[in-house]
């Protein structure tokens, strides 16, 4: 039996990000930065998601992530949170 040891991330989409991606969540290759992840997601889902990602906030394992160049922790969950109206 072969075990896949490729590092991965779980990306969860909310509100407009979910609509743009067309899925509520997905698993993607890990090991990069938030900017690299965003590029991968745009490659998968297109310019509609790119527009949302430009305005979105990101949580990594529940913590706001501001450094778009810092490596993301392997196995992390990344939440994509577009701006919400109201509140």
PDB file of N, CA, C and O in Angstrom:
ATOM      1  N   UNK A   1       0.844  -1.173   0.000  1.00  0.00           N
ATOM      2  CA  UNK A   1       0.000   0.000   0.000  1.00  0.00           C
ATOM      3  C   UNK A   1       0.889   1.237   0.000  1.00  0.00           C
ATOM      4  O   UNK A   1       1.790   1.377   0.812  1.00  0.00           O
ATOM      5  N   UNK A   2       0.615   2.180  -0.900  1.00  0.00           N
ATOM      6  CA  UNK A   2       1.378   3.410  -0.991  1.00  0.00           C
ATOM      7  C   UNK A   2       0.641   4.519  -0.243  1.00  0.00           C
ATOM      8  O   UNK A   2      -0.557   4.703  -0.414  1.00  0.00           O
ATOM      9  N   UNK A   3       1.376   5.246   0.588  1.00  0.00           N
ATOM     10  CA  UNK A   3       0.794   6.359   1.324  1.00  0.00           C
ATOM     11  C   UNK A   3       1.282   7.649   0.681  1.00  0.00           C
ATOM     12  O   UNK A   3       2.478   7.846   0.491  1.00  0.00           O
ATOM     13  N   UNK A   4       0.344   8.530   0.334  1.00  0.00           N
ATOM     14  CA  UNK A   4       0.684   9.818  -0.262  1.00  0.00           C
ATOM     15  C   UNK A   4       1.098  10.768   0.850  1.00  0.00           C
ATOM     16  O   UNK A   4       0.318  11.076   1.736  1.00  0.00           O
ATOM     17  N   UNK A   5       2.350  11.218   0.822  1.00  0.00           N
ATOM     18  CA  UNK A   5       2.842  12.097   1.875  1.00  0.00           C
ATOM     19  C   UNK A   5       2.965  13.546   1.397  1.00  0.00           C
ATOM     20  O   UNK A   5       3.644  14.343   2.028  1.00  0.00           O
ATOM     21  N   UNK A   6       2.305  13.881   0.279  1.00  0.00           N
ATOM     22  CA  UNK A   6       2.330  15.250  -0.217  1.00  0.00           C
ATOM     23  C   UNK A   6       1.634  16.162   0.789  1.00  0.00           C
ATOM     24  O   UNK A   6       0.516  15.876   1.216  1.00  0.00           O
ATOM     25  N   UNK A   7       2.296  17.263   1.188  1.00  0.00           N
ATOM     26  CA  UNK A   7       1.639  18.170   2.131  1.00  0.00           C
ATOM     27  C   UNK A   7       0.422  18.835   1.491  1.00  0.00           C
ATOM     28  O   UNK A   7       0.450  19.186   0.302  1.00  0.00           O
ATOM     29  N   UNK A   8      -0.645  18.957   2.256  1.00  0.00           N
ATOM     30  CA  UNK A   8      -1.869  19.548   1.729  1.00  0.00           C
ATOM     31  C   UNK A   8      -2.427  20.589   2.693  1.00  0.00           C
ATOM     32  O   UNK A   8      -2.042  20.645   3.865  1.00  0.00           O
ATOM     33  N   UNK A   9      -3.341  21.386   2.166  1.00  0.00           N
ATOM     34  CA  UNK A   9      -4.123  22.354   2.929  1.00  0.00           C
ATOM     35  C   UNK A   9      -5.588  22.111   2.611  1.00  0.00           C
ATOM     36  O   UNK A   9      -5.923  21.663   1.513  1.00  0.00           O
ATOM     37  N   UNK A  10      -6.456  22.445   3.538  1.00  0.00           N
ATOM     38  CA  UNK A  10      -7.890  22.458   3.275  1.00  0.00           C
ATOM     39  C   UNK A  10      -8.285  23.926   3.151  1.00  0.00           C
ATOM     40  O   UNK A  10      -7.963  24.740   4.011  1.00  0.00           O
ATOM     41  N   UNK A  11      -8.956  24.250   2.053  1.00  0.00           N
ATOM     42  CA  UNK A  11      -9.442  25.613   1.832  1.00  0.00           C
ATOM     43  C   UNK A  11     -10.963  25.575   1.934  1.00  0.00           C
ATOM     44  O   UNK A  11     -11.621  24.792   1.254  1.00  0.00           O
ATOM     45  N   UNK A  12     -11.491  26.424   2.835  1.00  0.00           N
ATOM     46  CA  UNK A  12     -12.947  26.532   2.996  1.00  0.00           C
ATOM     47  C   UNK A  12     -13.377  27.909   2.508  1.00  0.00           C
ATOM     48  O   UNK A  12     -12.771  28.916   2.865  1.00  0.00           O
ATOM     49  N   UNK A  13     -14.438  27.923   1.704  1.00  0.00           N
ATOM     50  CA  UNK A  13     -14.933  29.162   1.111  1.00  0.00           C
ATOM     51  C   UNK A  13     -16.242  29.571   1.774  1.00  0.00           C
ATOM     52  O   UNK A  13     -17.090  28.726   2.053  1.00  0.00           O
ATOM     53  N   UNK A  14     -16.414  30.871   1.962  1.00  0.00           N
ATOM     54  CA  UNK A  14     -17.631  31.393   2.560  1.00  0.00           C
ATOM     55  C   UNK A  14     -18.239  32.461   1.665  1.00  0.00           C
ATOM     56  O   UNK A  14     -17.527  33.204   0.992  1.00  0.00           O
ATOM     57  N   UNK A  15     -19.577  32.529   1.667  1.00  0.00           N
ATOM     58  CA  UNK A  15     -20.357  33.561   0.977  1.00  0.00           C
ATOM     59  C   UNK A  15     -19.938  33.699  -0.495  1.00  0.00           C
ATOM     60  O   UNK A  15     -19.967  32.719  -1.233  1.00  0.00           O
ATOM     61  N   UNK A  16     -19.536  34.901  -0.920  1.00  0.00           N
ATOM     62  CA  UNK A  16     -19.196  35.155  -2.332  1.00  0.00           C
ATOM     63  C   UNK A  16     -18.023  34.305  -2.792  1.00  0.00           C
ATOM     64  O   UNK A  16     -17.942  33.937  -3.966  1.00  0.00           O
ATOM     65  N   UNK A  17     -17.115  33.967  -1.899  1.00  0.00           N
ATOM     66  CA  UNK A  17     -15.987  33.104  -2.273  1.00  0.00           C
ATOM     67  C   UNK A  17     -16.491  31.712  -2.642  1.00  0.00           C
ATOM     68  O   UNK A  17     -16.022  31.108  -3.608  1.00  0.00           O
ATOM     69  N   UNK A  18     -17.468  31.220  -1.893  1.00  0.00           N
ATOM     70  CA  UNK A  18     -18.046  29.908  -2.197  1.00  0.00           C
ATOM     71  C   UNK A  18     -18.745  29.939  -3.550  1.00  0.00           C
ATOM     72  O   UNK A  18     -18.596  29.026  -4.364  1.00  0.00           O
ATOM     73  N   UNK A  19     -19.483  31.003  -3.805  1.00  0.00           N
ATOM     74  CA  UNK A  19     -20.166  31.129  -5.093  1.00  0.00           C
ATOM     75  C   UNK A  19     -19.163  31.197  -6.237  1.00  0.00           C
ATOM     76  O   UNK A  19     -19.362  30.575  -7.288  1.00  0.00           O
ATOM     77  N   UNK A  20     -18.083  31.935  -6.067  1.00  0.00           N
ATOM     78  CA  UNK A  20     -17.083  32.090  -7.121  1.00  0.00           C
ATOM     79  C   UNK A  20     -16.304  30.804  -7.367  1.00  0.00           C
ATOM     80  O   UNK A  20     -15.983  30.472  -8.504  1.00  0.00           O
ATOM     81  N   UNK A  21     -15.996  30.067  -6.302  1.00  0.00           N
ATOM     82  CA  UNK A  21     -15.238  28.822  -6.441  1.00  0.00           C
ATOM     83  C   UNK A  21     -16.116  27.673  -6.924  1.00  0.00           C
ATOM     84  O   UNK A  21     -15.637  26.740  -7.569  1.00  0.00           O
ATOM     85  N   UNK A  22     -17.402  27.730  -6.574  1.00  0.00           N
ATOM     86  CA  UNK A  22     -18.316  26.660  -6.971  1.00  0.00           C
ATOM     87  C   UNK A  22     -18.266  25.438  -6.074  1.00  0.00           C
ATOM     88  O   UNK A  22     -18.911  24.439  -6.359  1.00  0.00           O
ATOM     89  N   UNK A  23     -17.493  25.515  -5.001  1.00  0.00           N
ATOM     90  CA  UNK A  23     -17.397  24.423  -4.030  1.00  0.00           C
ATOM     91  C   UNK A  23     -17.301  25.024  -2.631  1.00  0.00           C
ATOM     92  O   UNK A  23     -16.786  26.130  -2.462  1.00  0.00           O
ATOM     93  N   UNK A  24     -17.766  24.317  -1.610  1.00  0.00           N
ATOM     94  CA  UNK A  24     -17.654  24.846  -0.250  1.00  0.00           C
ATOM     95  C   UNK A  24     -16.254  24.700   0.338  1.00  0.00           C
ATOM     96  O   UNK A  24     -15.834  25.493   1.174  1.00  0.00           O
ATOM     97  N   UNK A  25     -15.543  23.665  -0.110  1.00  0.00           N
ATOM     98  CA  UNK A  25     -14.167  23.454   0.354  1.00  0.00           C
ATOM     99  C   UNK A  25     -13.455  22.498  -0.578  1.00  0.00           C
ATOM    100  O   UNK A  25     -14.091  21.795  -1.361  1.00  0.00           O
ATOM    101  N   UNK A  26     -12.123  22.521  -0.479  1.00  0.00           N
ATOM    102  CA  UNK A  26     -11.319  21.611  -1.286  1.00  0.00           C
ATOM    103  C   UNK A  26      -9.959  21.432  -0.630  1.00  0.00           C
ATOM    104  O   UNK A  26      -9.547  22.233   0.207  1.00  0.00           O
ATOM    105  N   UNK A  27      -9.280  20.370  -1.038  1.00  0.00           N
ATOM    106  CA  UNK A  27      -7.917  20.108  -0.583  1.00  0.00           C
ATOM    107  C   UNK A  27      -6.973  20.485  -1.706  1.00  0.00           C
ATOM    108  O   UNK A  27      -7.211  20.142  -2.866  1.00  0.00           O
ATOM    109  N   UNK A  28      -5.909  21.221  -1.345  1.00  0.00           N
ATOM    110  CA  UNK A  28      -4.939  21.685  -2.341  1.00  0.00           C
ATOM    111  C   UNK A  28      -3.533  21.353  -1.841  1.00  0.00           C
ATOM    112  O   UNK A  28      -3.316  21.162  -0.647  1.00  0.00           O
ATOM    113  N   UNK A  29      -2.560  21.302  -2.753  1.00  0.00           N
ATOM    114  CA  UNK A  29      -1.181  21.079  -2.323  1.00  0.00           C
ATOM    115  C   UNK A  29      -0.722  22.190  -1.380  1.00  0.00           C
ATOM    116  O   UNK A  29      -1.064  23.356  -1.565  1.00  0.00           O
ATOM    117  N   UNK A  30       0.029  21.823  -0.358  1.00  0.00           N
ATOM    118  CA  UNK A  30       0.539  22.795   0.603  1.00  0.00           C
ATOM    119  C   UNK A  30       1.995  23.105   0.361  1.00  0.00           C
ATOM    120  O   UNK A  30       2.561  22.750  -0.674  1.00  0.00           O
ATOM    121  N   UNK A  31       2.581  23.811   1.308  1.00  0.00           N
ATOM    122  CA  UNK A  31       4.003  24.097   1.231  1.00  0.00           C
ATOM    123  C   UNK A  31       4.352  25.455   0.698  1.00  0.00           C
ATOM    124  O   UNK A  31       5.518  25.779   0.548  1.00  0.00           O
ATOM    125  N   UNK A  32       3.362  26.291   0.407  1.00  0.00           N
ATOM    126  CA  UNK A  32       3.644  27.610  -0.132  1.00  0.00           C
ATOM    127  C   UNK A  32       3.088  28.713   0.748  1.00  0.00           C
ATOM    128  O   UNK A  32       2.641  28.488   1.870  1.00  0.00           O
ATOM    129  N   UNK A  33       3.092  29.911   0.198  1.00  0.00           N
ATOM    130  CA  UNK A  33       2.587  31.092   0.896  1.00  0.00           C
ATOM    131  C   UNK A  33       1.117  31.324   0.516  1.00  0.00           C
ATOM    132  O   UNK A  33       0.578  30.664  -0.386  1.00  0.00           O
ATOM    133  N   UNK A  34       0.508  32.289   1.166  1.00  0.00           N
ATOM    134  CA  UNK A  34      -0.866  32.658   0.844  1.00  0.00           C
ATOM    135  C   UNK A  34      -0.958  33.195  -0.585  1.00  0.00           C
ATOM    136  O   UNK A  34      -1.904  32.882  -1.310  1.00  0.00           O
ATOM    137  N   UNK A  35       0.026  33.978  -1.016  1.00  0.00           N
ATOM    138  CA  UNK A  35       0.025  34.452  -2.405  1.00  0.00           C
ATOM    139  C   UNK A  35       0.104  33.288  -3.389  1.00  0.00           C
ATOM    140  O   UNK A  35      -0.584  33.281  -4.416  1.00  0.00           O
ATOM    141  N   UNK A  36       0.919  32.290  -3.088  1.00  0.00           N
ATOM    142  CA  UNK A  36       1.017  31.121  -3.966  1.00  0.00           C
ATOM    143  C   UNK A  36      -0.290  30.338  -3.972  1.00  0.00           C
ATOM    144  O   UNK A  36      -0.741  29.875  -5.024  1.00  0.00           O
ATOM    145  N   UNK A  37      -0.907  30.211  -2.811  1.00  0.00           N
ATOM    146  CA  UNK A  37      -2.191  29.528  -2.719  1.00  0.00           C
ATOM    147  C   UNK A  37      -3.233  30.266  -3.543  1.00  0.00           C
ATOM    148  O   UNK A  37      -3.983  29.648  -4.301  1.00  0.00           O
ATOM    149  N   UNK A  38      -3.287  31.587  -3.427  1.00  0.00           N
ATOM    150  CA  UNK A  38      -4.256  32.370  -4.191  1.00  0.00           C
ATOM    151  C   UNK A  38      -4.061  32.146  -5.688  1.00  0.00           C
ATOM    152  O   UNK A  38      -5.035  31.994  -6.433  1.00  0.00           O
ATOM    153  N   UNK A  39      -2.824  32.109  -6.145  1.00  0.00           N
ATOM    154  CA  UNK A  39      -2.549  31.848  -7.561  1.00  0.00           C
ATOM    155  C   UNK A  39      -3.069  30.490  -7.992  1.00  0.00           C
ATOM    156  O   UNK A  39      -3.661  30.348  -9.073  1.00  0.00           O
ATOM    157  N   UNK A  40      -2.855  29.482  -7.162  1.00  0.00           N
ATOM    158  CA  UNK A  40      -3.349  28.131  -7.452  1.00  0.00           C
ATOM    159  C   UNK A  40      -4.876  28.125  -7.530  1.00  0.00           C
ATOM    160  O   UNK A  40      -5.458  27.508  -8.426  1.00  0.00           O
ATOM    161  N   UNK A  41      -5.525  28.826  -6.609  1.00  0.00           N
ATOM    162  CA  UNK A  41      -6.989  28.847  -6.592  1.00  0.00           C
ATOM    163  C   UNK A  41      -7.551  29.568  -7.815  1.00  0.00           C
ATOM    164  O   UNK A  41      -8.555  29.139  -8.386  1.00  0.00           O
ATOM    165  N   UNK A  42      -6.908  30.650  -8.229  1.00  0.00           N
ATOM    166  CA  UNK A  42      -7.337  31.364  -9.436  1.00  0.00           C
ATOM    167  C   UNK A  42      -7.147  30.481 -10.665  1.00  0.00           C
ATOM    168  O   UNK A  42      -8.006  30.441 -11.546  1.00  0.00           O
ATOM    169  N   UNK A  43      -6.028  29.742 -10.718  1.00  0.00           N
ATOM    170  CA  UNK A  43      -5.814  28.810 -11.835  1.00  0.00           C
ATOM    171  C   UNK A  43      -6.935  27.775 -11.902  1.00  0.00           C
ATOM    172  O   UNK A  43      -7.378  27.396 -12.988  1.00  0.00           O
ATOM    173  N   UNK A  44      -7.403  27.327 -10.753  1.00  0.00           N
ATOM    174  CA  UNK A  44      -8.456  26.314 -10.708  1.00  0.00           C
ATOM    175  C   UNK A  44      -9.830  26.878 -11.042  1.00  0.00           C
ATOM    176  O   UNK A  44     -10.637  26.213 -11.675  1.00  0.00           O
ATOM    177  N   UNK A  45     -10.116  28.095 -10.540  1.00  0.00           N
ATOM    178  CA  UNK A  45     -11.497  28.590 -10.562  1.00  0.00           C
ATOM    179  C   UNK A  45     -11.726  29.858 -11.374  1.00  0.00           C
ATOM    180  O   UNK A  45     -12.868  30.252 -11.574  1.00  0.00           O
ATOM    181  N   UNK A  46     -10.690  30.543 -11.805  1.00  0.00           N
ATOM    182  CA  UNK A  46     -10.857  31.660 -12.714  1.00  0.00           C
ATOM    183  C   UNK A  46     -10.917  33.049 -12.085  1.00  0.00           C
ATOM    184  O   UNK A  46     -10.762  33.225 -10.880  1.00  0.00           O
ATOM    185  N   UNK A  47     -11.162  34.009 -12.963  1.00  0.00           N
ATOM    186  CA  UNK A  47     -11.093  35.424 -12.595  1.00  0.00           C
ATOM    187  C   UNK A  47     -12.177  35.862 -11.617  1.00  0.00           C
ATOM    188  O   UNK A  47     -11.988  36.809 -10.865  1.00  0.00           O
ATOM    189  N   UNK A  48     -13.318  35.208 -11.642  1.00  0.00           N
ATOM    190  CA  UNK A  48     -14.370  35.571 -10.678  1.00  0.00           C
ATOM    191  C   UNK A  48     -13.857  35.380  -9.252  1.00  0.00           C
ATOM    192  O   UNK A  48     -14.055  36.237  -8.394  1.00  0.00           O
ATOM    193  N   UNK A  49     -13.170  34.274  -9.011  1.00  0.00           N
ATOM    194  CA  UNK A  49     -12.600  34.053  -7.685  1.00  0.00           C
ATOM    195  C   UNK A  49     -11.447  35.025  -7.430  1.00  0.00           C
ATOM    196  O   UNK A  49     -11.278  35.507  -6.306  1.00  0.00           O
ATOM    197  N   UNK A  50     -10.670  35.348  -8.450  1.00  0.00           N
ATOM    198  CA  UNK A  50      -9.564  36.304  -8.282  1.00  0.00           C
ATOM    199  C   UNK A  50     -10.073  37.627  -7.740  1.00  0.00           C
ATOM    200  O   UNK A  50      -9.454  38.227  -6.843  1.00  0.00           O
ATOM    201  N   UNK A  51     -11.202  38.078  -8.239  1.00  0.00           N
ATOM    202  CA  UNK A  51     -11.787  39.334  -7.772  1.00  0.00           C
ATOM    203  C   UNK A  51     -12.148  39.246  -6.294  1.00  0.00           C
ATOM    204  O   UNK A  51     -11.882  40.171  -5.525  1.00  0.00           O
ATOM    205  N   UNK A  52     -12.730  38.142  -5.884  1.00  0.00           N
ATOM    206  CA  UNK A  52     -13.103  37.958  -4.478  1.00  0.00           C
ATOM    207  C   UNK A  52     -11.855  37.876  -3.601  1.00  0.00           C
ATOM    208  O   UNK A  52     -11.796  38.481  -2.528  1.00  0.00           O
ATOM    209  N   UNK A  53     -10.835  37.148  -4.057  1.00  0.00           N
ATOM    210  CA  UNK A  53      -9.625  36.968  -3.241  1.00  0.00           C
ATOM    211  C   UNK A  53      -8.903  38.290  -2.982  1.00  0.00           C
ATOM    212  O   UNK A  53      -8.274  38.454  -1.935  1.00  0.00           O
ATOM    213  N   UNK A  54      -9.001  39.230  -3.902  1.00  0.00           N
ATOM    214  CA  UNK A  54      -8.352  40.533  -3.713  1.00  0.00           C
ATOM    215  C   UNK A  54      -8.925  41.291  -2.529  1.00  0.00           C
ATOM    216  O   UNK A  54      -8.241  42.099  -1.908  1.00  0.00           O
ATOM    217  N   UNK A  55     -10.201  41.036  -2.203  1.00  0.00           N
ATOM    218  CA  UNK A  55     -10.873  41.743  -1.109  1.00  0.00           C
ATOM    219  C   UNK A  55     -11.022  40.897   0.154  1.00  0.00           C
ATOM    220  O   UNK A  55     -11.445  41.400   1.178  1.00  0.00           O
ATOM    221  N   UNK A  56     -10.686  39.620   0.057  1.00  0.00           N
ATOM    222  CA  UNK A  56     -10.964  38.677   1.142  1.00  0.00           C
ATOM    223  C   UNK A  56      -9.976  38.800   2.299  1.00  0.00           C
ATOM    224  O   UNK A  56      -8.854  39.272   2.142  1.00  0.00           O
ATOM    225  N   UNK A  57     -10.444  38.346   3.448  1.00  0.00           N
ATOM    226  CA  UNK A  57      -9.586  38.114   4.606  1.00  0.00           C
ATOM    227  C   UNK A  57      -9.364  36.608   4.695  1.00  0.00           C
ATOM    228  O   UNK A  57     -10.174  35.818   4.204  1.00  0.00           O
ATOM    229  N   UNK A  58      -8.271  36.221   5.335  1.00  0.00           N
ATOM    230  CA  UNK A  58      -7.935  34.809   5.431  1.00  0.00           C
ATOM    231  C   UNK A  58      -7.664  34.436   6.884  1.00  0.00           C
ATOM    232  O   UNK A  58      -6.959  35.162   7.595  1.00  0.00           O
ATOM    233  N   UNK A  59      -8.227  33.311   7.298  1.00  0.00           N
ATOM    234  CA  UNK A  59      -7.913  32.723   8.593  1.00  0.00           C
ATOM    235  C   UNK A  59      -7.147  31.439   8.329  1.00  0.00           C
ATOM    236  O   UNK A  59      -7.527  30.650   7.454  1.00  0.00           O
ATOM    237  N   UNK A  60      -6.077  31.233   9.061  1.00  0.00           N
ATOM    238  CA  UNK A  60      -5.305  29.996   8.972  1.00  0.00           C
ATOM    239  C   UNK A  60      -5.406  29.326  10.325  1.00  0.00           C
ATOM    240  O   UNK A  60      -4.956  29.879  11.333  1.00  0.00           O
ATOM    241  N   UNK A  61      -6.054  28.173  10.343  1.00  0.00           N
ATOM    242  CA  UNK A  61      -6.345  27.470  11.593  1.00  0.00           C
ATOM    243  C   UNK A  61      -6.997  28.403  12.609  1.00  0.00           C
ATOM    244  O   UNK A  61      -6.670  28.417  13.791  1.00  0.00           O
ATOM    245  N   UNK A  62      -7.922  29.251  12.114  1.00  0.00           N
ATOM    246  CA  UNK A  62      -8.709  30.121  12.975  1.00  0.00           C
ATOM    247  C   UNK A  62      -8.058  31.443  13.360  1.00  0.00           C
ATOM    248  O   UNK A  62      -8.639  32.227  14.092  1.00  0.00           O
ATOM    249  N   UNK A  63      -6.853  31.708  12.860  1.00  0.00           N
ATOM    250  CA  UNK A  63      -6.125  32.929  13.204  1.00  0.00           C
ATOM    251  C   UNK A  63      -5.982  33.790  11.947  1.00  0.00           C
ATOM    252  O   UNK A  63      -5.604  33.299  10.891  1.00  0.00           O
ATOM    253  N   UNK A  64      -6.262  35.088  12.086  1.00  0.00           N
ATOM    254  CA  UNK A  64      -6.112  36.005  10.959  1.00  0.00           C
ATOM    255  C   UNK A  64      -4.683  35.951  10.444  1.00  0.00           C
ATOM    256  O   UNK A  64      -3.733  36.021  11.210  1.00  0.00           O
ATOM    257  N   UNK A  65      -4.554  35.827   9.120  1.00  0.00           N
ATOM    258  CA  UNK A  65      -3.236  35.683   8.485  1.00  0.00           C
ATOM    259  C   UNK A  65      -2.988  36.906   7.615  1.00  0.00           C
ATOM    260  O   UNK A  65      -3.652  37.108   6.621  1.00  0.00           O
ATOM    261  N   UNK A  66      -2.023  37.729   7.986  1.00  0.00           N
ATOM    262  CA  UNK A  66      -1.751  38.975   7.267  1.00  0.00           C
ATOM    263  C   UNK A  66      -0.556  38.880   6.325  1.00  0.00           C
ATOM    264  O   UNK A  66      -0.506  39.594   5.326  1.00  0.00           O
ATOM    265  N   UNK A  67       0.422  38.042   6.631  1.00  0.00           N
ATOM    266  CA  UNK A  67       1.651  37.966   5.842  1.00  0.00           C
ATOM    267  C   UNK A  67       1.448  37.033   4.661  1.00  0.00           C
ATOM    268  O   UNK A  67       1.514  35.807   4.798  1.00  0.00           O
ATOM    269  N   UNK A  68       1.227  37.612   3.508  1.00  0.00           N
ATOM    270  CA  UNK A  68       0.916  36.824   2.317  1.00  0.00           C
ATOM    271  C   UNK A  68       2.133  36.097   1.754  1.00  0.00           C
ATOM    272  O   UNK A  68       1.993  35.274   0.860  1.00  0.00           O
ATOM    273  N   UNK A  69       3.330  36.389   2.265  1.00  0.00           N
ATOM    274  CA  UNK A  69       4.558  35.737   1.795  1.00  0.00           C
ATOM    275  C   UNK A  69       5.038  34.629   2.741  1.00  0.00           C
ATOM    276  O   UNK A  69       5.879  33.817   2.354  1.00  0.00           O
ATOM    277  N   UNK A  70       4.539  34.599   3.955  1.00  0.00           N
ATOM    278  CA  UNK A  70       4.981  33.600   4.938  1.00  0.00           C
ATOM    279  C   UNK A  70       4.470  32.216   4.546  1.00  0.00           C
ATOM    280  O   UNK A  70       3.346  32.080   4.050  1.00  0.00           O
ATOM    281  N   UNK A  71       5.277  31.180   4.767  1.00  0.00           N
ATOM    282  CA  UNK A  71       4.824  29.815   4.462  1.00  0.00           C
ATOM    283  C   UNK A  71       3.623  29.432   5.322  1.00  0.00           C
ATOM    284  O   UNK A  71       3.603  29.711   6.527  1.00  0.00           O
ATOM    285  N   UNK A  72       2.649  28.817   4.703  1.00  0.00           N
ATOM    286  CA  UNK A  72       1.486  28.321   5.434  1.00  0.00           C
ATOM    287  C   UNK A  72       1.845  27.002   6.105  1.00  0.00           C
ATOM    288  O   UNK A  72       2.571  26.190   5.523  1.00  0.00           O
ATOM    289  N   UNK A  73       1.342  26.765   7.317  1.00  0.00           N
ATOM    290  CA  UNK A  73       1.640  25.499   7.990  1.00  0.00           C
ATOM    291  C   UNK A  73       1.053  24.312   7.226  1.00  0.00           C
ATOM    292  O   UNK A  73      -0.080  24.367   6.742  1.00  0.00           O
ATOM    293  N   UNK A  74       1.822  23.260   7.105  1.00  0.00           N
ATOM    294  CA  UNK A  74       1.357  22.040   6.443  1.00  0.00           C
ATOM    295  C   UNK A  74       0.157  21.498   7.211  1.00  0.00           C
ATOM    296  O   UNK A  74       0.143  21.466   8.433  1.00  0.00           O
ATOM    297  N   UNK A  75      -0.864  21.105   6.470  1.00  0.00           N
ATOM    298  CA  UNK A  75      -2.055  20.527   7.081  1.00  0.00           C
ATOM    299  C   UNK A  75      -3.039  21.548   7.616  1.00  0.00           C
ATOM    300  O   UNK A  75      -4.049  21.178   8.218  1.00  0.00           O
ATOM    301  N   UNK A  76      -2.783  22.830   7.386  1.00  0.00           N
ATOM    302  CA  UNK A  76      -3.645  23.885   7.915  1.00  0.00           C
ATOM    303  C   UNK A  76      -4.978  23.938   7.180  1.00  0.00           C
ATOM    304  O   UNK A  76      -5.119  23.444   6.060  1.00  0.00           O
ATOM    305  N   UNK A  77      -5.941  24.561   7.824  1.00  0.00           N
ATOM    306  CA  UNK A  77      -7.215  24.906   7.205  1.00  0.00           C
ATOM    307  C   UNK A  77      -7.210  26.404   6.960  1.00  0.00           C
ATOM    308  O   UNK A  77      -6.968  27.183   7.886  1.00  0.00           O
ATOM    309  N   UNK A  78      -7.450  26.789   5.713  1.00  0.00           N
ATOM    310  CA  UNK A  78      -7.470  28.199   5.324  1.00  0.00           C
ATOM    311  C   UNK A  78      -8.912  28.573   5.000  1.00  0.00           C
ATOM    312  O   UNK A  78      -9.530  27.978   4.109  1.00  0.00           O
ATOM    313  N   UNK A  79      -9.453  29.538   5.744  1.00  0.00           N
ATOM    314  CA  UNK A  79     -10.798  30.034   5.489  1.00  0.00           C
ATOM    315  C   UNK A  79     -10.711  31.303   4.660  1.00  0.00           C
ATOM    316  O   UNK A  79      -9.952  32.218   4.991  1.00  0.00           O
ATOM    317  N   UNK A  80     -11.471  31.356   3.578  1.00  0.00           N
ATOM    318  CA  UNK A  80     -11.522  32.523   2.693  1.00  0.00           C
ATOM    319  C   UNK A  80     -12.801  33.279   3.020  1.00  0.00           C
ATOM    320  O   UNK A  80     -13.913  32.775   2.785  1.00  0.00           O
ATOM    321  N   UNK A  81     -12.640  34.483   3.566  1.00  0.00           N
ATOM    322  CA  UNK A  81     -13.767  35.271   4.043  1.00  0.00           C
ATOM    323  C   UNK A  81     -13.864  36.574   3.254  1.00  0.00           C
ATOM    324  O   UNK A  81     -13.104  37.509   3.488  1.00  0.00           O
ATOM    325  N   UNK A  82     -14.807  36.655   2.320  1.00  0.00           N
ATOM    326  CA  UNK A  82     -14.994  37.905   1.604  1.00  0.00           C
ATOM    327  C   UNK A  82     -15.635  38.932   2.533  1.00  0.00           C
ATOM    328  O   UNK A  82     -16.155  38.578   3.591  1.00  0.00           O
ATOM    329  N   UNK A  83     -15.610  40.216   2.152  1.00  0.00           N
ATOM    330  CA  UNK A  83     -16.291  41.216   2.977  1.00  0.00           C
ATOM    331  C   UNK A  83     -17.773  40.873   3.075  1.00  0.00           C
ATOM    332  O   UNK A  83     -18.384  40.442   2.094  1.00  0.00           O
ATOM    333  N   UNK A  84     -18.323  41.017   4.262  1.00  0.00           N
ATOM    334  CA  UNK A  84     -19.730  40.729   4.489  1.00  0.00           C
ATOM    335  C   UNK A  84     -20.501  42.031   4.604  1.00  0.00           C
ATOM    336  O   UNK A  84     -20.030  42.973   5.243  1.00  0.00           O
ATOM    337  N   UNK A  85     -21.683  42.079   4.014  1.00  0.00           N
ATOM    338  CA  UNK A  85     -22.543  43.261   4.139  1.00  0.00           C
ATOM    339  C   UNK A  85     -23.321  43.191   5.450  1.00  0.00           C
ATOM    340  O   UNK A  85     -23.553  42.119   6.000  1.00  0.00           O
ATOM    341  N   UNK A  86     -23.712  44.347   5.932  1.00  0.00           N
ATOM    342  CA  UNK A  86     -24.537  44.401   7.135  1.00  0.00           C
ATOM    343  C   UNK A  86     -23.731  44.185   8.385  1.00  0.00           C
ATOM    344  O   UNK A  86     -22.510  44.342   8.408  1.00  0.00           O
ATOM    345  N   UNK A  87     -24.401  43.800   9.449  1.00  0.00           N
ATOM    346  CA  UNK A  87     -23.699  43.421  10.631  1.00  0.00           C
ATOM    347  C   UNK A  87     -23.729  44.343  11.732  1.00  0.00           C
ATOM    348  O   UNK A  87     -23.211  44.311  12.743  1.00  0.00           O
TER     349      UNK A  87
END
